XYZ file of N, CA and C in Angstrom:
444
model
N 58.733 72.172 115.808
C 59.890 71.388 116.187
C 60.418 70.613 114.987
N 59.500 70.050 114.202
C 59.910 69.274 113.034
C 60.581 70.178 112.010
N 60.058 71.382 111.837
C 60.635 72.340 110.904
C 62.062 72.708 111.344
N 62.280 72.877 112.634
C 63.603 73.195 113.177
C 64.618 72.110 112.871
N 64.188 70.863 112.967
C 65.097 69.747 112.655
C 65.442 69.734 111.171
N 64.483 70.048 110.326
C 64.726 70.079 108.879
C 65.742 71.156 108.534
N 65.579 72.324 109.148
C 66.518 73.412 108.899
C 67.913 73.022 109.395
N 67.980 72.436 110.584
C 69.263 71.997 111.129
C 69.912 70.953 110.216
N 69.128 70.020 109.728
C 69.654 68.991 108.821
C 70.173 69.622 107.536
N 69.458 70.614 107.012
C 69.880 71.298 105.793
C 71.195 72.050 106.030
N 71.284 72.764 107.148
C 72.504 73.501 107.473
C 73.685 72.543 107.618
N 73.493 71.441 108.322
C 74.569 70.458 108.476
C 74.989 69.880 107.131
N 74.022 69.608 106.269
C 74.336 69.080 104.938
C 75.166 70.085 104.148
N 74.810 71.365 104.232
C 75.570 72.394 103.525
C 76.989 72.515 104.073
N 77.133 72.422 105.380
C 78.467 72.482 105.983
C 79.315 71.309 105.510
N 78.737 70.123 105.499
C 79.469 68.936 105.057
C 79.856 69.068 103.594
N 78.911 69.499 102.748
C 79.198 69.638 101.317
C 80.250 70.710 101.092
N 80.099 71.874 101.721
C 81.086 72.930 101.503
C 82.446 72.532 102.063
N 82.465 71.805 103.163
C 83.734 71.306 103.699
C 84.401 70.374 102.721
N 83.613 69.526 102.054
C 84.164 68.622 101.048
C 84.751 69.387 99.883
N 84.090 70.478 99.508
C 84.610 71.282 98.417
C 85.920 71.956 98.804
N 86.022 72.414 100.016
C 87.254 73.040 100.470
C 88.401 72.039 100.430
N 88.154 70.835 100.864
C 89.197 69.815 100.884
C 89.667 69.497 99.473
N 88.776 69.452 98.512
C 89.156 69.035 97.170
C 89.770 70.143 96.333
N 89.689 71.387 96.771
C 90.249 72.458 95.962
C 91.747 72.622 96.145
N 92.334 72.023 97.168
C 93.768 72.134 97.379
C 94.101 73.306 98.276
N 95.320 73.325 98.734
C 95.746 74.362 99.663
C 96.438 75.495 98.929
N 96.635 76.585 99.648
C 97.368 77.713 99.087
C 98.797 77.303 98.765
N 99.361 76.406 99.552
C 100.724 75.939 99.295
C 100.807 75.252 97.943
N 99.811 74.455 97.609
C 99.814 73.794 96.315
C 99.702 74.818 95.196
N 98.920 75.869 95.423
C 98.759 76.897 94.407
C 100.078 77.619 94.145
N 100.965 77.705 95.132
C 102.231 78.410 94.997
C 103.266 77.609 94.221
N 103.036 76.337 94.009
C 103.981 75.488 93.291
C 103.866 75.779 91.798
N 104.982 76.186 91.185
C 104.965 76.477 89.756
C 106.370 76.323 89.190
N 106.441 76.272 87.888
C 107.740 76.214 87.207
C 108.234 77.644 86.999
N 108.364 78.374 88.098
C 108.854 79.746 88.034
C 109.429 80.125 89.392
N 110.151 81.226 89.411
C 110.802 81.693 90.627
C 112.294 81.780 90.383
N 113.050 81.799 91.443
C 114.502 81.851 91.346
C 115.035 80.445 91.092
N 115.809 80.289 90.030
C 116.396 78.982 89.718
C 117.538 78.725 90.699
N 117.434 77.631 91.451
C 118.485 77.270 92.408
C 119.314 76.081 91.930
N 118.822 75.392 90.899
C 119.547 74.243 90.350
C 119.014 73.989 88.951
N 119.911 73.692 88.031
C 119.508 73.311 86.684
C 120.612 72.456 86.075
N 120.222 71.302 85.560
C 121.196 70.415 84.921
C 120.538 69.747 83.723
N 121.271 69.720 82.628
C 120.805 69.072 81.406
C 121.579 67.778 81.213
N 120.856 66.749 80.813
C 121.468 65.462 80.488
C 120.699 64.907 79.305
N 121.386 64.737 78.171
C 120.719 64.248 76.967
C 119.552 65.155 76.608
N 118.379 64.580 76.373
C 117.225 65.375 75.948
C 116.373 65.907 77.102
N 116.934 65.961 78.319
C 116.147 66.426 79.460
C 116.899 67.402 80.336
N 116.132 68.213 81.064
C 116.716 69.176 81.990
C 115.896 69.210 83.271
N 116.557 69.013 84.407
C 115.921 69.120 85.718
C 116.208 70.507 86.269
N 115.153 71.221 86.643
C 115.295 72.566 87.197
C 114.530 72.653 88.508
N 115.185 73.242 89.526
C 114.543 73.497 90.818
C 114.405 75.005 90.978
N 113.213 75.429 91.372
C 112.906 76.842 91.585
C 112.626 77.084 93.065
N 112.848 78.334 93.504
C 112.541 78.716 94.888
C 111.743 80.005 94.897
N 110.742 80.068 95.781
C 110.111 81.343 96.109
C 109.829 81.356 97.602
N 109.581 82.530 98.138
C 109.495 82.702 99.590
C 108.125 82.394 100.180
N 107.135 82.056 99.381
C 105.794 81.802 99.919
C 105.770 80.555 100.790
N 104.867 80.536 101.756
C 104.636 79.380 102.635
C 105.891 78.899 103.358
N 106.686 79.839 103.855
C 107.893 79.451 104.587
C 108.972 78.895 103.681
N 108.929 79.276 102.428
C 109.854 78.769 101.420
C 109.204 77.641 100.650
N 109.131 77.794 99.344
C 108.555 76.767 98.480
C 109.548 76.456 97.373
N 109.873 75.195 97.215
C 110.712 74.759 96.106
C 109.888 73.891 95.178
N 110.038 74.146 93.894
C 109.318 73.396 92.869
C 110.322 72.803 91.898
N 109.988 71.650 91.348
C 110.852 71.003 90.360
C 110.061 70.731 89.091
N 110.736 70.922 87.962
C 110.169 70.604 86.657
C 111.246 69.893 85.846
N 110.822 68.949 85.015
C 111.756 68.237 84.145
C 111.351 68.525 82.707
N 112.208 69.269 81.987
C 111.896 69.765 80.649
C 112.454 68.869 79.549
N 111.730 68.810 78.441
C 112.231 68.173 77.221
C 113.115 69.187 76.498
N 114.248 68.737 75.981
C 115.185 69.598 75.275
C 115.506 68.997 73.906
N 116.024 69.829 73.030
C 116.488 69.375 71.725
C 115.433 68.620 70.939
N 115.818 67.455 70.396
C 114.916 66.657 69.556
C 113.686 66.176 70.315
N 113.754 66.099 71.644
C 112.621 65.629 72.454
C 111.581 66.718 72.697
N 111.945 67.980 72.432
C 111.020 69.082 72.677
C 109.804 68.974 71.755
N 108.637 68.929 72.354
C 107.400 68.845 71.588
C 106.992 67.434 71.214
N 107.775 66.438 71.635
C 107.481 65.039 71.320
C 107.078 64.318 72.607
N 105.912 63.694 72.607
C 105.432 62.987 73.798
C 106.357 61.821 74.140
N 106.744 61.766 75.407
C 107.609 60.694 75.909
C 107.357 60.553 77.409
N 107.543 59.353 77.955
C 107.379 59.181 79.402
C 108.342 60.103 80.159
N 107.781 60.931 81.027
C 108.556 61.942 81.748
C 108.101 61.966 83.203
N 109.056 62.166 84.125
C 108.791 62.054 85.563
C 109.535 63.144 86.311
N 108.930 63.627 87.405
C 109.630 64.524 88.324
C 109.026 64.405 89.722
N 109.870 64.594 90.735
C 109.431 64.598 92.140
C 110.410 65.478 92.922
N 109.884 66.218 93.910
C 110.702 67.109 94.741
C 110.680 66.633 96.190
N 111.735 66.978 96.926
C 111.873 66.556 98.321
C 112.392 67.705 99.186
N 111.944 67.763 100.428
C 112.591 68.593 101.446
C 113.439 67.646 102.277
N 114.705 67.993 102.456
C 115.645 67.149 103.188
C 115.647 67.515 104.672
N 116.123 66.607 105.497
C 116.290 66.917 106.919
C 117.535 67.772 107.136
N 118.467 67.730 106.183
C 119.735 68.449 106.315
C 119.577 69.940 106.000
N 120.494 70.717 106.579
C 120.528 72.166 106.362
C 121.826 72.600 105.673
N 122.684 71.648 105.349
C 123.943 71.948 104.664
C 124.384 70.701 103.901
N 125.466 70.865 103.140
C 126.013 69.725 102.406
C 125.524 69.647 100.979
N 125.550 70.776 100.304
C 125.061 70.834 98.933
C 125.698 69.754 98.058
N 124.862 69.080 97.261
C 125.310 68.027 96.364
C 125.332 66.640 96.981
N 125.267 66.555 98.298
C 125.285 65.267 98.997
C 123.896 64.621 98.948
N 123.799 63.325 99.270
C 122.487 62.659 99.291
C 121.543 63.313 100.308
N 120.275 63.272 99.997
C 119.222 63.884 100.808
C 118.536 62.833 101.663
N 118.410 63.108 102.962
C 117.554 62.301 103.826
C 116.174 62.942 103.757
N 115.214 62.262 103.167
C 113.912 62.859 102.854
C 113.079 63.069 104.109
N 112.672 64.331 104.320
C 111.741 64.680 105.397
C 110.321 64.746 104.848
N 110.177 65.354 103.664
C 108.873 65.514 103.012
C 109.069 65.294 101.520
N 108.133 64.582 100.914
C 108.178 64.319 99.475
C 106.928 64.887 98.817
N 107.106 65.463 97.654
C 105.944 65.844 96.850
C 105.352 64.577 96.253
N 104.208 64.699 95.662
C 103.701 63.596 94.852
C 104.528 63.561 93.571
N 104.561 62.439 92.926
C 105.277 62.315 91.654
C 104.384 62.816 90.529
N 104.995 63.379 89.506
C 104.274 63.686 88.273
C 104.888 62.816 87.193
N 104.105 61.901 86.671
C 104.569 60.998 85.625
C 103.504 60.937 84.543
N 103.944 61.084 83.319
C 103.001 60.995 82.216
C 103.727 61.000 80.892
N 102.959 60.909 79.838
C 103.479 60.933 78.482
C 103.401 62.383 77.998
N 104.396 63.175 78.366
C 104.371 64.616 78.126
C 105.230 65.005 76.931
N 104.864 66.116 76.287
C 105.607 66.612 75.138
C 106.594 67.724 75.498
N 106.379 68.395 76.634
C 107.221 69.539 76.966
C 107.884 69.448 78.341
N 107.142 69.027 79.366
C 107.744 68.908 80.690
C 106.823 68.176 81.646
N 107.432 67.620 82.699
C 106.691 67.063 83.838
C 106.838 68.052 84.976
N 105.790 68.202 85.764
C 105.795 69.123 86.881
C 104.770 70.213 86.664
N 104.731 71.167 87.524
C 105.602 71.291 88.687
C 105.185 70.369 89.830
N 106.165 70.006 90.625
C 105.931 69.301 91.883
C 106.771 70.029 92.924
N 106.199 70.263 94.094
C 106.911 71.084 95.055
C 106.680 70.706 96.496
N 107.513 71.297 97.339
C 107.433 71.130 98.787
C 107.528 72.512 99.427
N 106.843 72.673 100.566
C 106.847 73.947 101.277
C 107.629 73.815 102.577
N 107.803 74.949 103.253
C 108.542 74.952 104.511
C 110.020 74.683 104.315
N 110.563 75.134 103.183
C 111.939 74.787 102.834
C 112.972 75.824 103.250
N 112.542 76.966 103.803
C 113.518 77.966 104.251
C 114.444 77.309 105.275
N 115.740 77.471 105.074
C 116.780 76.924 105.956
C 116.931 75.405 105.875
N 116.350 74.773 104.880
C 116.528 73.332 104.657
C 117.020 73.099 103.234
N 117.749 72.025 103.039
C 118.124 71.608 101.695
C 116.910 70.965 101.030
N 116.909 70.988 99.717
C 115.884 70.301 98.933
C 116.592 69.438 97.896
N 115.848 68.559 97.280
C 116.393 67.720 96.209
C 115.268 67.404 95.238
N 115.641 66.957 94.064
C 114.650 66.545 93.072
C 115.246 65.457 92.196
N 114.352 64.669 91.634
C 114.726 63.621 90.686
C 113.774 63.723 89.507
N 114.320 63.555 88.314
C 113.476 63.553 87.127
C 114.111 62.738 86.027
N 113.270 62.322 85.086
C 113.809 61.595 83.941
C 112.879 61.689 82.743
N 113.465 61.358 81.596
C 112.712 61.176 80.361
C 113.179 59.863 79.745
N 112.235 59.050 79.308
C 112.558 57.847 78.539
C 112.539 58.251 77.076
N 113.705 58.161 76.422
C 113.826 58.673 75.069
C 114.654 57.719 74.218
N 114.057 57.253 73.140
C 114.712 56.379 72.168
C 115.393 55.188 72.837
N 114.656 54.538 73.741
C 115.128 53.315 74.372
C 116.071 53.495 75.549
N 116.260 54.741 75.998
C 117.175 54.999 77.104
C 116.505 55.911 78.126
N 116.790 55.700 79.400
C 116.271 56.584 80.448
C 117.356 57.593 80.829
N 117.072 58.857 80.583
C 117.960 59.950 80.956
C 117.470 60.502 82.290
N 118.144 60.138 83.370
C 117.706 60.502 84.717
C 118.698 61.449 85.374
N 118.155 62.435 86.070
C 118.974 63.389 86.815
C 118.489 63.407 88.259
N 119.432 63.282 89.182
C 119.157 63.418 90.610
C 120.010 64.575 91.118
N 119.378 65.562 91.712
C 120.088 66.794 92.062
C 120.998 66.680 93.277
N 120.741 65.721 94.170
C 121.404 65.788 95.467
C 120.882 67.019 96.204
N 121.407 67.273 97.392
C 120.945 68.428 98.185
C 121.271 69.740 97.482
N 120.290 70.627 97.454
C 120.460 71.943 96.843
C 119.817 73.003 97.729
N 120.206 74.260 97.491
C 119.588 75.381 98.187
C 119.844 75.410 99.677
N 120.923 74.778 100.112
C 121.221 74.695 101.556
C 121.726 76.024 102.096
């Protein structure tokens, strides 16, 4: 009887540990987020460019990346990007009512911030915001609703 309890305790411990590992590895949706796919929006402002990509995985996945351009390319600078799924299904360029937000990516990057993405975007508008702080100025781009 005592041996049976030890085995049961060991099995439960393994289930708990493996469950913890599954949780920390991330979901397939996160794996699908990348700075690639069909470009649905791209705008350059000063030394930065905000680009939104789309692919069909996970009911539609949109990813955003904010790239360093020109003199800022290859030079570390505070850079930020975040993506959103909007509640709206039309109205390209208009403000987005946020239904789902990605986590923000902010750091002292030399080439780009991102990717950051949202899933379940088929038939919904998306939006993104990004910026680079460069030579004392913040160059920020907000896409408004896109991909509607």
